[in-house]
DNA sequence: GGAATGCCCTAACGGTGTTAGGGTAGCGCC
DNA sequence: GGCGCTACCCTAACACCGTTAGGGCATTCC
């Protein structure tokens, strides 16, 4: 199911995107260059353009995959639990920690929505909207808190000793109320 | 007072940082290259290295200035208002909207604290800690929410019609409680 | 056999951060 | 007056980046 976001790509393009993902996550954002990626594939950088229009398209494909996986993970979390919001938030944090570089790529700049696989952004957002009973305001506030916590944590902006589990819990309690 | 963060730099280095700030804010992050900056100054890129160790040092100087200005603005907001947290959050949002590129630079990656002017990060964080009466957990949760809202807004991640003023208000109300 | 498709190549362009090594104008000091 | 020092700038080059132009070579299909 995780390959649907790439269904419009040729098989070779899919391979390239998969390799790019491993490269990004294993060696960090600076390693995700067309030349480094080509090295990894055993070809020259210019050959990549035979399969993907440019680097933006590559990044959009990676982001699409990320959204699709989020949709799956978050939907599952909501369904499995009787405290759906807390479960979803835990899944959100886990996603970011497991693949911090992909998470950064997905959030650090405005999205090129015209390059994304259609529907993936909405699919990733849906479980939270479900969990809040369709309350968009609350969903947005919770999302903002979760993203803020995740990215400040990834960027090591909290003091070393900070008890972030407690901060998460208190923040969620406040924003969810009796949800 | 906004120049204290640069007090360890030579006068020429200060000029370069000021020019860099204008360039960053007026033409965006891609414009902040050593060559573009040098053009703006009427010199060659390599001459900049006479005054600043490298680009990281330049960015650290910009970030230091940003923290110092935040400290001043946030401190003022807290002192002027009888709803200090709400006032501080409004100032936080205003800072980010007025200089989005500097705000991004300040938050998008882990800080090189060894390169910052000493004390500026703490000075910027102090007003919020004051406003929460020293409650670090609450301060962190509020900060995470505020940063999340700001950066998602800057990155245009909310739907076009979203009523963000309401989201801000509800989020703050929930996190602040009767504060 | 001939055409089309898929995939890769070399070579180059203009951009990036950065370094090595050299120059020159102005100032204080003997 | 001349010496040295400081502040400031220079050219040339290196290795990297994304990207394009133009060419080659096998496999597949008619």
Short mmCIF file of C-alpha atoms (C1' of nucleotides) in Angstrom, two decimals:
data_model
loop_
_atom_site.label_atom_id
_atom_site.label_comp_id
_atom_site.label_asym_id
_atom_site.label_seq_id
_atom_site.Cartn_x
_atom_site.Cartn_y
_atom_site.Cartn_z
CA UNK A 1 0.00 0.00 0.00
CA UNK A 2 2.89 2.31 0.64
CA UNK A 3 3.68 2.36 -3.09
CA UNK A 4 0.48 3.91 -4.30
CA UNK A 5 1.91 7.40 -4.00
CA UNK A 6 4.48 6.39 -6.59
CA UNK A 7 2.08 4.64 -8.92
CA UNK A 8 2.38 7.32 -11.56
CA UNK A 9 6.11 6.83 -11.78
CA UNK A 10 7.95 4.34 -13.95
CA UNK A 11 9.50 1.34 -12.20
CA UNK A 12 13.00 2.78 -12.54
CA UNK A 13 11.85 6.12 -11.08
CA UNK A 14 10.38 4.22 -8.12
CA UNK A 15 13.71 2.54 -7.50
CA UNK A 16 15.43 5.91 -7.55
CA UNK A 17 12.98 7.36 -5.03
CA UNK A 18 13.45 4.40 -2.72
CA UNK A 19 17.21 4.77 -2.89
CA UNK A 20 16.87 8.49 -2.25
CA UNK A 21 14.86 7.79 0.84
CA UNK A 22 17.49 5.51 2.29
CA UNK A 23 20.21 8.00 1.43
CA UNK A 24 18.30 10.87 3.04
CA UNK A 25 17.56 8.99 6.21
CA UNK A 26 20.92 7.34 6.59
CA UNK A 27 23.24 10.23 5.71
CA UNK A 28 21.16 13.34 6.22
CA UNK A 29 19.77 16.11 4.04
CA UNK A 30 23.13 17.23 2.64
CA UNK A 31 23.69 13.75 1.24
CA UNK A 32 20.55 14.02 -0.85
CA UNK A 33 22.25 15.49 -3.92
CA UNK A 34 21.71 14.31 -7.44
CA UNK A 35 25.35 13.25 -7.68
CA UNK A 36 25.43 11.37 -4.38
CA UNK A 37 22.17 9.69 -5.26
CA UNK A 38 23.52 8.71 -8.66
CA UNK A 39 26.65 7.26 -7.03
CA UNK A 40 24.43 5.18 -4.82
CA UNK A 41 22.64 3.90 -7.92
CA UNK A 42 25.82 3.26 -9.87
CA UNK A 43 24.95 5.78 -12.58
CA UNK A 44 25.68 9.44 -13.40
CA UNK A 45 23.67 12.32 -12.05
CA UNK A 46 22.39 13.36 -15.45
CA UNK A 47 20.82 9.95 -15.96
CA UNK A 48 18.40 10.60 -13.11
CA UNK A 49 16.72 13.26 -15.24
CA UNK A 50 15.63 10.55 -17.60
CA UNK A 51 13.29 9.32 -14.86
CA UNK A 52 12.45 12.35 -12.72
CA UNK A 53 11.96 15.88 -13.99
CA UNK A 54 14.21 17.51 -11.39
CA UNK A 55 15.13 17.52 -7.72
CA UNK A 56 11.84 19.13 -6.72
CA UNK A 57 10.00 16.21 -8.28
CA UNK A 58 12.20 13.78 -6.37
CA UNK A 59 11.47 15.58 -3.12
CA UNK A 60 7.78 15.71 -3.89
CA UNK A 61 7.78 11.95 -4.41
CA UNK A 62 9.52 11.43 -1.06
CA UNK A 63 7.03 13.72 0.64
CA UNK A 64 4.13 11.89 -0.98
CA UNK A 65 5.41 8.59 0.37
CA UNK A 66 5.75 10.16 3.80
CA UNK A 67 2.16 11.40 3.78
CA UNK A 68 0.90 8.04 2.68
CA UNK A 69 2.70 6.26 5.48
CA UNK A 70 1.45 8.83 7.96
CA UNK A 71 -2.11 8.26 6.78
CA UNK A 72 -1.75 4.55 7.37
CA UNK A 73 -0.04 4.83 10.76
CA UNK A 74 -2.35 7.52 12.08
CA UNK A 75 -5.49 5.79 10.89
CA UNK A 76 -4.40 2.61 12.58
CA UNK A 77 -3.56 4.41 15.83
CA UNK A 78 -6.98 6.04 15.96
CA UNK A 79 -8.79 2.79 15.28
CA UNK A 80 -6.87 0.69 17.74
CA UNK A 81 -7.19 2.96 20.73
CA UNK A 82 -10.01 4.19 22.94
CA UNK A 83 -8.02 7.41 23.55
CA UNK A 84 -7.72 8.19 19.86
CA UNK A 85 -6.15 11.63 20.07
CA UNK A 86 -3.45 10.57 22.49
CA UNK A 87 -2.72 7.51 20.37
CA UNK A 88 -2.52 9.57 17.21
CA UNK A 89 -0.18 12.10 18.80
CA UNK A 90 2.06 9.28 20.00
CA UNK A 91 2.14 7.92 16.45
CA UNK A 92 2.92 11.38 15.12
CA UNK A 93 5.87 11.77 17.45
CA UNK A 94 7.09 8.26 16.69
CA UNK A 95 6.96 8.89 12.94
CA UNK A 96 9.09 12.00 13.28
CA UNK A 97 11.65 10.37 15.52
CA UNK A 98 11.98 7.28 13.38
CA UNK A 99 12.68 9.29 10.21
CA UNK A 100 13.63 12.77 11.26
CA UNK A 101 15.08 13.78 7.92
CA UNK A 102 11.98 12.81 6.01
CA UNK A 103 9.84 14.59 8.58
CA UNK A 104 11.93 17.74 8.15
CA UNK A 105 11.67 17.52 4.40
CA UNK A 106 7.89 17.21 4.73
CA UNK A 107 7.49 20.27 6.92
CA UNK A 108 10.35 22.70 6.53
CA UNK A 109 9.05 24.56 3.49
CA UNK A 110 5.81 25.36 1.71
CA UNK A 111 4.49 22.30 -0.10
CA UNK A 112 4.57 22.06 -3.87
CA UNK A 113 1.07 20.60 -3.86
CA UNK A 114 0.96 20.47 -7.64
CA UNK A 115 3.79 17.93 -7.53
CA UNK A 116 2.39 15.70 -4.79
CA UNK A 117 0.47 12.52 -5.36
CA UNK A 118 -3.15 13.62 -5.23
CA UNK A 119 -4.98 13.22 -1.97
CA UNK A 120 -2.05 12.19 0.20
CA UNK A 121 -1.90 15.40 2.21
CA UNK A 122 -5.58 15.18 3.02
CA UNK A 123 -5.32 11.48 3.82
CA UNK A 124 -2.61 12.16 6.39
CA UNK A 125 -4.71 14.91 8.01
CA UNK A 126 -7.93 12.90 8.09
CA UNK A 127 -7.35 10.72 11.16
CA UNK A 128 -6.83 13.76 13.41
CA UNK A 129 -9.96 15.41 12.08
CA UNK A 130 -11.84 12.18 12.78
CA UNK A 131 -10.40 11.97 16.28
CA UNK A 132 -11.58 15.48 17.12
CA UNK A 133 -15.04 14.66 15.87
CA UNK A 134 -14.67 17.03 12.95
CA UNK A 135 -13.65 20.01 15.08
CA UNK A 136 -11.22 21.73 12.72
CA UNK A 137 -10.13 24.38 15.20
CA UNK A 138 -9.16 21.84 17.75
CA UNK A 139 -7.46 19.66 15.17
CA UNK A 140 -5.35 22.59 13.98
CA UNK A 141 -4.36 23.62 17.50
CA UNK A 142 -3.34 20.06 18.35
CA UNK A 143 -1.42 19.74 15.10
CA UNK A 144 0.43 22.99 15.75
CA UNK A 145 1.37 21.86 19.24
CA UNK A 146 2.51 18.45 18.03
CA UNK A 147 4.54 19.85 15.17
CA UNK A 148 6.09 22.48 17.43
CA UNK A 149 7.07 19.89 20.01
CA UNK A 150 8.47 17.53 17.39
CA UNK A 151 10.53 20.07 15.53
CA UNK A 152 11.87 21.80 18.64
CA UNK A 153 12.80 18.38 19.94
CA UNK A 154 14.49 17.38 16.69
CA UNK A 155 16.33 20.70 16.66
CA UNK A 156 17.43 20.24 20.24
CA UNK A 157 15.90 23.47 21.36
CA UNK A 158 14.79 22.24 24.77
CA UNK A 159 17.32 22.06 27.61
CA UNK A 160 19.08 18.68 27.90
CA UNK A 161 17.34 17.73 31.13
CA UNK A 162 13.83 18.71 30.02
CA UNK A 163 11.13 16.15 30.78
CA UNK A 164 9.47 16.24 27.40
CA UNK A 165 7.13 13.32 28.05
CA UNK A 166 5.49 15.43 30.73
CA UNK A 167 5.34 18.47 28.48
CA UNK A 168 3.66 16.39 25.79
CA UNK A 169 1.12 14.97 28.24
CA UNK A 170 0.24 18.29 29.79
CA UNK A 171 -0.06 19.99 26.43
CA UNK A 172 -2.33 17.31 25.07
CA UNK A 173 -4.46 17.27 28.23
CA UNK A 174 -4.95 21.02 27.95
CA UNK A 175 -5.76 21.02 24.25
CA UNK A 176 -7.94 17.94 24.23
CA UNK A 177 -9.86 18.70 27.38
CA UNK A 178 -12.08 15.73 28.10
CA UNK A 179 -11.54 14.20 24.64
CA UNK B 1 20.74 48.19 22.37
CA UNK B 2 20.17 45.88 19.47
CA UNK B 3 23.89 46.01 18.69
CA UNK B 4 25.14 44.35 21.83
CA UNK B 5 24.96 40.93 20.26
CA UNK B 6 27.50 42.12 17.73
CA UNK B 7 29.79 43.83 20.21
CA UNK B 8 32.52 41.25 19.78
CA UNK B 9 32.72 41.89 16.07
CA UNK B 10 34.81 44.51 14.35
CA UNK B 11 32.97 47.53 12.90
CA UNK B 12 33.35 46.21 9.37
CA UNK B 13 31.99 42.82 10.39
CA UNK B 14 28.97 44.56 11.91
CA UNK B 15 28.30 46.37 8.66
CA UNK B 16 28.44 43.08 6.80
CA UNK B 17 25.97 41.44 9.20
CA UNK B 18 23.57 44.37 8.87
CA UNK B 19 23.75 44.15 5.09
CA UNK B 20 23.23 40.40 5.28
CA UNK B 21 20.11 40.92 7.31
CA UNK B 22 18.59 43.27 4.79
CA UNK B 23 19.51 40.93 1.96
CA UNK B 24 17.99 37.93 3.74
CA UNK B 25 14.77 39.66 4.59
CA UNK B 26 14.32 41.45 1.29
CA UNK B 27 15.28 38.71 -1.14
CA UNK B 28 14.86 35.49 0.79
CA UNK B 29 17.13 32.72 2.03
CA UNK B 30 18.56 31.80 -1.37
CA UNK B 31 19.86 35.34 -1.76
CA UNK B 32 21.98 34.99 1.35
CA UNK B 33 25.07 33.66 -0.41
CA UNK B 34 28.56 34.93 0.17
CA UNK B 35 28.77 36.17 -3.41
CA UNK B 36 25.41 37.94 -3.42
CA UNK B 37 26.25 39.51 -0.09
CA UNK B 38 29.63 40.64 -1.40
CA UNK B 39 27.96 42.17 -4.46
CA UNK B 40 25.68 44.10 -2.15
CA UNK B 41 28.75 45.38 -0.32
CA UNK B 42 30.69 46.19 -3.49
CA UNK B 43 33.46 43.69 -2.71
CA UNK B 44 34.37 40.11 -3.61
CA UNK B 45 33.10 37.11 -1.70
CA UNK B 46 36.53 36.09 -0.47
CA UNK B 47 36.96 39.47 1.24
CA UNK B 48 34.14 38.65 3.63
CA UNK B 49 36.32 35.98 5.21
CA UNK B 50 38.62 38.72 6.42
CA UNK B 51 35.84 39.76 8.80
CA UNK B 52 33.80 36.66 9.53
CA UNK B 53 35.16 33.16 9.87
CA UNK B 54 32.62 31.53 7.56
CA UNK B 55 28.94 31.46 6.64
CA UNK B 56 28.01 29.70 9.86
CA UNK B 57 29.48 32.59 11.82
CA UNK B 58 27.50 35.04 9.72
CA UNK B 59 24.30 33.12 10.37
CA UNK B 60 25.09 32.87 14.06
CA UNK B 61 25.49 36.64 14.20
CA UNK B 62 22.12 37.12 12.49
CA UNK B 63 20.50 34.68 14.89
CA UNK B 64 22.06 36.43 17.87
CA UNK B 65 20.60 39.75 16.73
CA UNK B 66 17.23 38.08 16.32
CA UNK B 67 17.30 36.68 19.85
CA UNK B 68 18.28 40.04 21.26
CA UNK B 69 15.42 41.79 19.52
CA UNK B 70 13.02 39.09 20.68
CA UNK B 71 14.19 39.54 24.26
CA UNK B 72 13.47 43.24 24.05
CA UNK B 73 10.09 42.92 22.32
CA UNK B 74 8.86 40.08 24.52
CA UNK B 75 10.00 41.74 27.73
CA UNK B 76 8.18 44.90 26.77
CA UNK B 77 5.01 43.01 25.85
CA UNK B 78 4.95 41.24 29.21
CA UNK B 79 5.52 44.42 31.17
CA UNK B 80 2.97 46.53 29.34
CA UNK B 81 0.07 44.12 29.58
CA UNK B 82 -2.10 42.70 32.33
CA UNK B 83 -2.61 39.57 30.22
CA UNK B 84 1.12 38.92 29.86
CA UNK B 85 1.03 35.55 28.15
CA UNK B 86 -1.44 36.64 25.51
CA UNK B 87 0.58 39.80 24.90
CA UNK B 88 3.81 37.85 24.61
CA UNK B 89 2.31 35.37 22.18
CA UNK B 90 1.01 38.23 20.05
CA UNK B 91 4.50 39.73 20.02
CA UNK B 92 5.94 36.33 19.10
CA UNK B 93 3.63 35.99 16.14
CA UNK B 94 4.27 39.56 15.06
CA UNK B 95 8.04 39.07 15.17
CA UNK B 96 7.81 36.03 12.91
CA UNK B 97 5.49 37.71 10.42
CA UNK B 98 7.54 40.87 10.21
CA UNK B 99 10.79 39.01 9.44
CA UNK B 100 9.85 35.51 8.34
CA UNK B 101 13.22 34.69 6.85
CA UNK B 102 15.11 35.61 9.99
CA UNK B 103 12.59 33.64 12.05
CA UNK B 104 13.13 30.61 9.85
CA UNK B 105 16.88 30.94 10.11
CA UNK B 106 16.54 31.08 13.90
CA UNK B 107 14.45 27.94 14.17
CA UNK B 108 14.91 25.63 11.23
CA UNK B 109 18.02 23.83 12.43
CA UNK B 110 19.83 22.96 15.66
CA UNK B 111 21.54 26.02 17.11
CA UNK B 112 25.29 26.39 17.02
CA UNK B 113 25.25 27.71 20.57
CA UNK B 114 29.04 27.97 20.68
CA UNK B 115 28.82 30.61 17.95
CA UNK B 116 26.00 32.68 19.45
CA UNK B 117 26.48 35.80 21.50
CA UNK B 118 26.39 34.56 25.06
CA UNK B 119 23.11 34.78 26.92
CA UNK B 120 20.90 35.85 24.04
CA UNK B 121 19.01 32.58 23.75
CA UNK B 122 18.19 32.62 27.46
CA UNK B 123 17.27 36.32 27.33
CA UNK B 124 14.72 35.64 24.60
CA UNK B 125 13.20 32.77 26.59
CA UNK B 126 13.05 34.64 29.90
CA UNK B 127 9.89 36.73 29.40
CA UNK B 128 7.77 33.64 28.76
CA UNK B 129 9.14 31.91 31.81
CA UNK B 130 8.33 35.04 33.82
CA UNK B 131 4.83 35.18 32.39
CA UNK B 132 4.12 31.60 33.44
CA UNK B 133 5.35 32.33 36.93
CA UNK B 134 8.35 30.09 36.45
CA UNK B 135 6.31 27.07 35.31
CA UNK B 136 8.73 25.53 32.83
CA UNK B 137 6.36 22.84 31.63
CA UNK B 138 3.69 25.33 30.77
CA UNK B 139 6.21 27.67 29.15
CA UNK B 140 7.49 24.86 26.93
CA UNK B 141 4.04 23.74 25.88
CA UNK B 142 3.04 27.31 25.02
CA UNK B 143 6.26 27.83 23.10
CA UNK B 144 5.74 24.64 21.12
CA UNK B 145 2.20 25.66 20.22
CA UNK B 146 3.29 29.16 19.23
CA UNK B 147 6.19 27.94 17.13
CA UNK B 148 4.04 25.30 15.48
CA UNK B 149 1.36 27.83 14.60
CA UNK B 150 3.89 30.33 13.30
CA UNK B 151 5.84 27.94 11.14
CA UNK B 152 2.81 26.14 9.75
CA UNK B 153 1.37 29.53 8.93
CA UNK B 154 4.59 30.72 7.27
CA UNK B 155 4.74 27.47 5.32
CA UNK B 156 1.14 27.84 4.24
CA UNK B 157 0.16 24.52 5.64
CA UNK B 158 -3.31 25.55 6.80
CA UNK B 159 -6.14 25.71 4.26
CA UNK B 160 -6.58 29.13 2.63
CA UNK B 161 -9.84 29.90 4.42
CA UNK B 162 -8.69 28.84 7.89
CA UNK B 163 -9.55 31.26 10.69
CA UNK B 164 -6.16 31.25 12.34
CA UNK B 165 -6.92 34.05 14.79
CA UNK B 166 -9.52 31.79 16.33
CA UNK B 167 -7.14 28.83 16.39
CA UNK B 168 -4.53 30.95 18.16
CA UNK B 169 -7.05 32.19 20.72
CA UNK B 170 -8.47 28.77 21.49
CA UNK B 171 -5.04 27.20 21.73
CA UNK B 172 -3.79 29.86 24.10
CA UNK B 173 -6.93 29.68 26.22
CA UNK B 174 -6.51 25.94 26.59
CA UNK B 175 -2.82 26.04 27.37
CA UNK B 176 -2.90 29.05 29.66
CA UNK B 177 -6.01 28.05 31.56
CA UNK B 178 -6.87 30.89 33.93
CA UNK B 179 -3.46 32.51 33.54
"C1'" DG C 1 15.33 -4.85 -41.33
"C1'" DG C 2 13.76 -0.62 -39.19
"C1'" DA C 3 11.75 2.09 -35.72
"C1'" DA C 4 10.80 3.07 -31.18
"C1'" DT C 5 11.74 2.71 -26.30
"C1'" DG C 6 14.48 2.60 -22.15
"C1'" DC C 7 18.56 3.67 -20.16
"C1'" DC C 8 22.98 5.46 -19.76
"C1'" DC C 9 26.94 8.45 -21.11
"C1'" DT C 10 30.40 12.82 -21.60
"C1'" DA C 11 30.88 17.60 -21.45
"C1'" DA C 12 29.58 21.76 -20.17
"C1'" DC C 13 27.19 26.00 -17.74
"C1'" DG C 14 26.54 28.93 -13.90
"C1'" DG C 15 25.96 28.70 -9.23
"C1'" DT C 16 27.74 27.55 -4.14
"C1'" DG C 17 31.31 27.87 0.16
"C1'" DT C 18 36.06 28.29 0.87
"C1'" DT C 19 41.29 28.81 0.72
"C1'" DA C 20 45.97 30.26 -0.87
"C1'" DG C 21 48.61 33.84 -1.80
"C1'" DG C 22 49.36 38.63 -3.07
"C1'" DG C 23 48.58 43.74 -3.04
"C1'" DT C 24 47.96 48.46 -1.16
"C1'" DA C 25 46.69 52.47 1.69
"C1'" DG C 26 47.13 54.55 6.17
"C1'" DC C 27 49.02 54.89 10.70
"C1'" DG C 28 52.40 54.95 14.59
"C1'" DC C 29 57.19 54.89 15.62
"C1'" DC C 30 62.21 55.16 15.37
"C1'" DG D 1 62.01 59.75 5.78
"C1'" DG D 2 61.47 54.95 6.17
"C1'" DC D 3 59.81 50.59 8.62
"C1'" DG D 4 56.43 47.72 10.08
"C1'" DC D 5 51.80 46.83 11.23
"C1'" DT D 6 46.92 46.75 10.57
"C1'" DA D 7 42.83 46.82 7.85
"C1'" DC D 8 41.05 45.78 3.76
"C1'" DC D 9 40.62 44.11 -0.77
"C1'" DC D 10 42.05 41.32 -4.81
"C1'" DT D 11 42.64 37.06 -8.42
"C1'" DA D 12 42.66 32.28 -9.08
"C1'" DA D 13 41.49 28.08 -7.94
"C1'" DC D 14 39.14 23.81 -5.68
"C1'" DA D 15 35.36 20.73 -5.01
"C1'" DC D 16 30.79 20.66 -4.77
"C1'" DC D 17 25.81 21.72 -6.49
"C1'" DG D 18 21.45 21.37 -10.07
"C1'" DT D 19 20.76 21.11 -14.76
"C1'" DT D 20 20.94 20.70 -20.00
"C1'" DA D 21 22.58 19.43 -24.73
"C1'" DG D 22 23.62 15.93 -27.47
"C1'" DG D 23 25.06 11.22 -28.37
"C1'" DG D 24 25.22 5.92 -27.92
"C1'" DC D 25 23.60 1.34 -27.41
"C1'" DA D 26 20.76 -2.55 -26.31
"C1'" DT D 27 15.98 -4.61 -26.41
"C1'" DT D 28 11.43 -4.94 -28.21
"C1'" DC D 29 7.84 -4.61 -31.54
"C1'" DC D 30 6.12 -4.39 -36.24
#
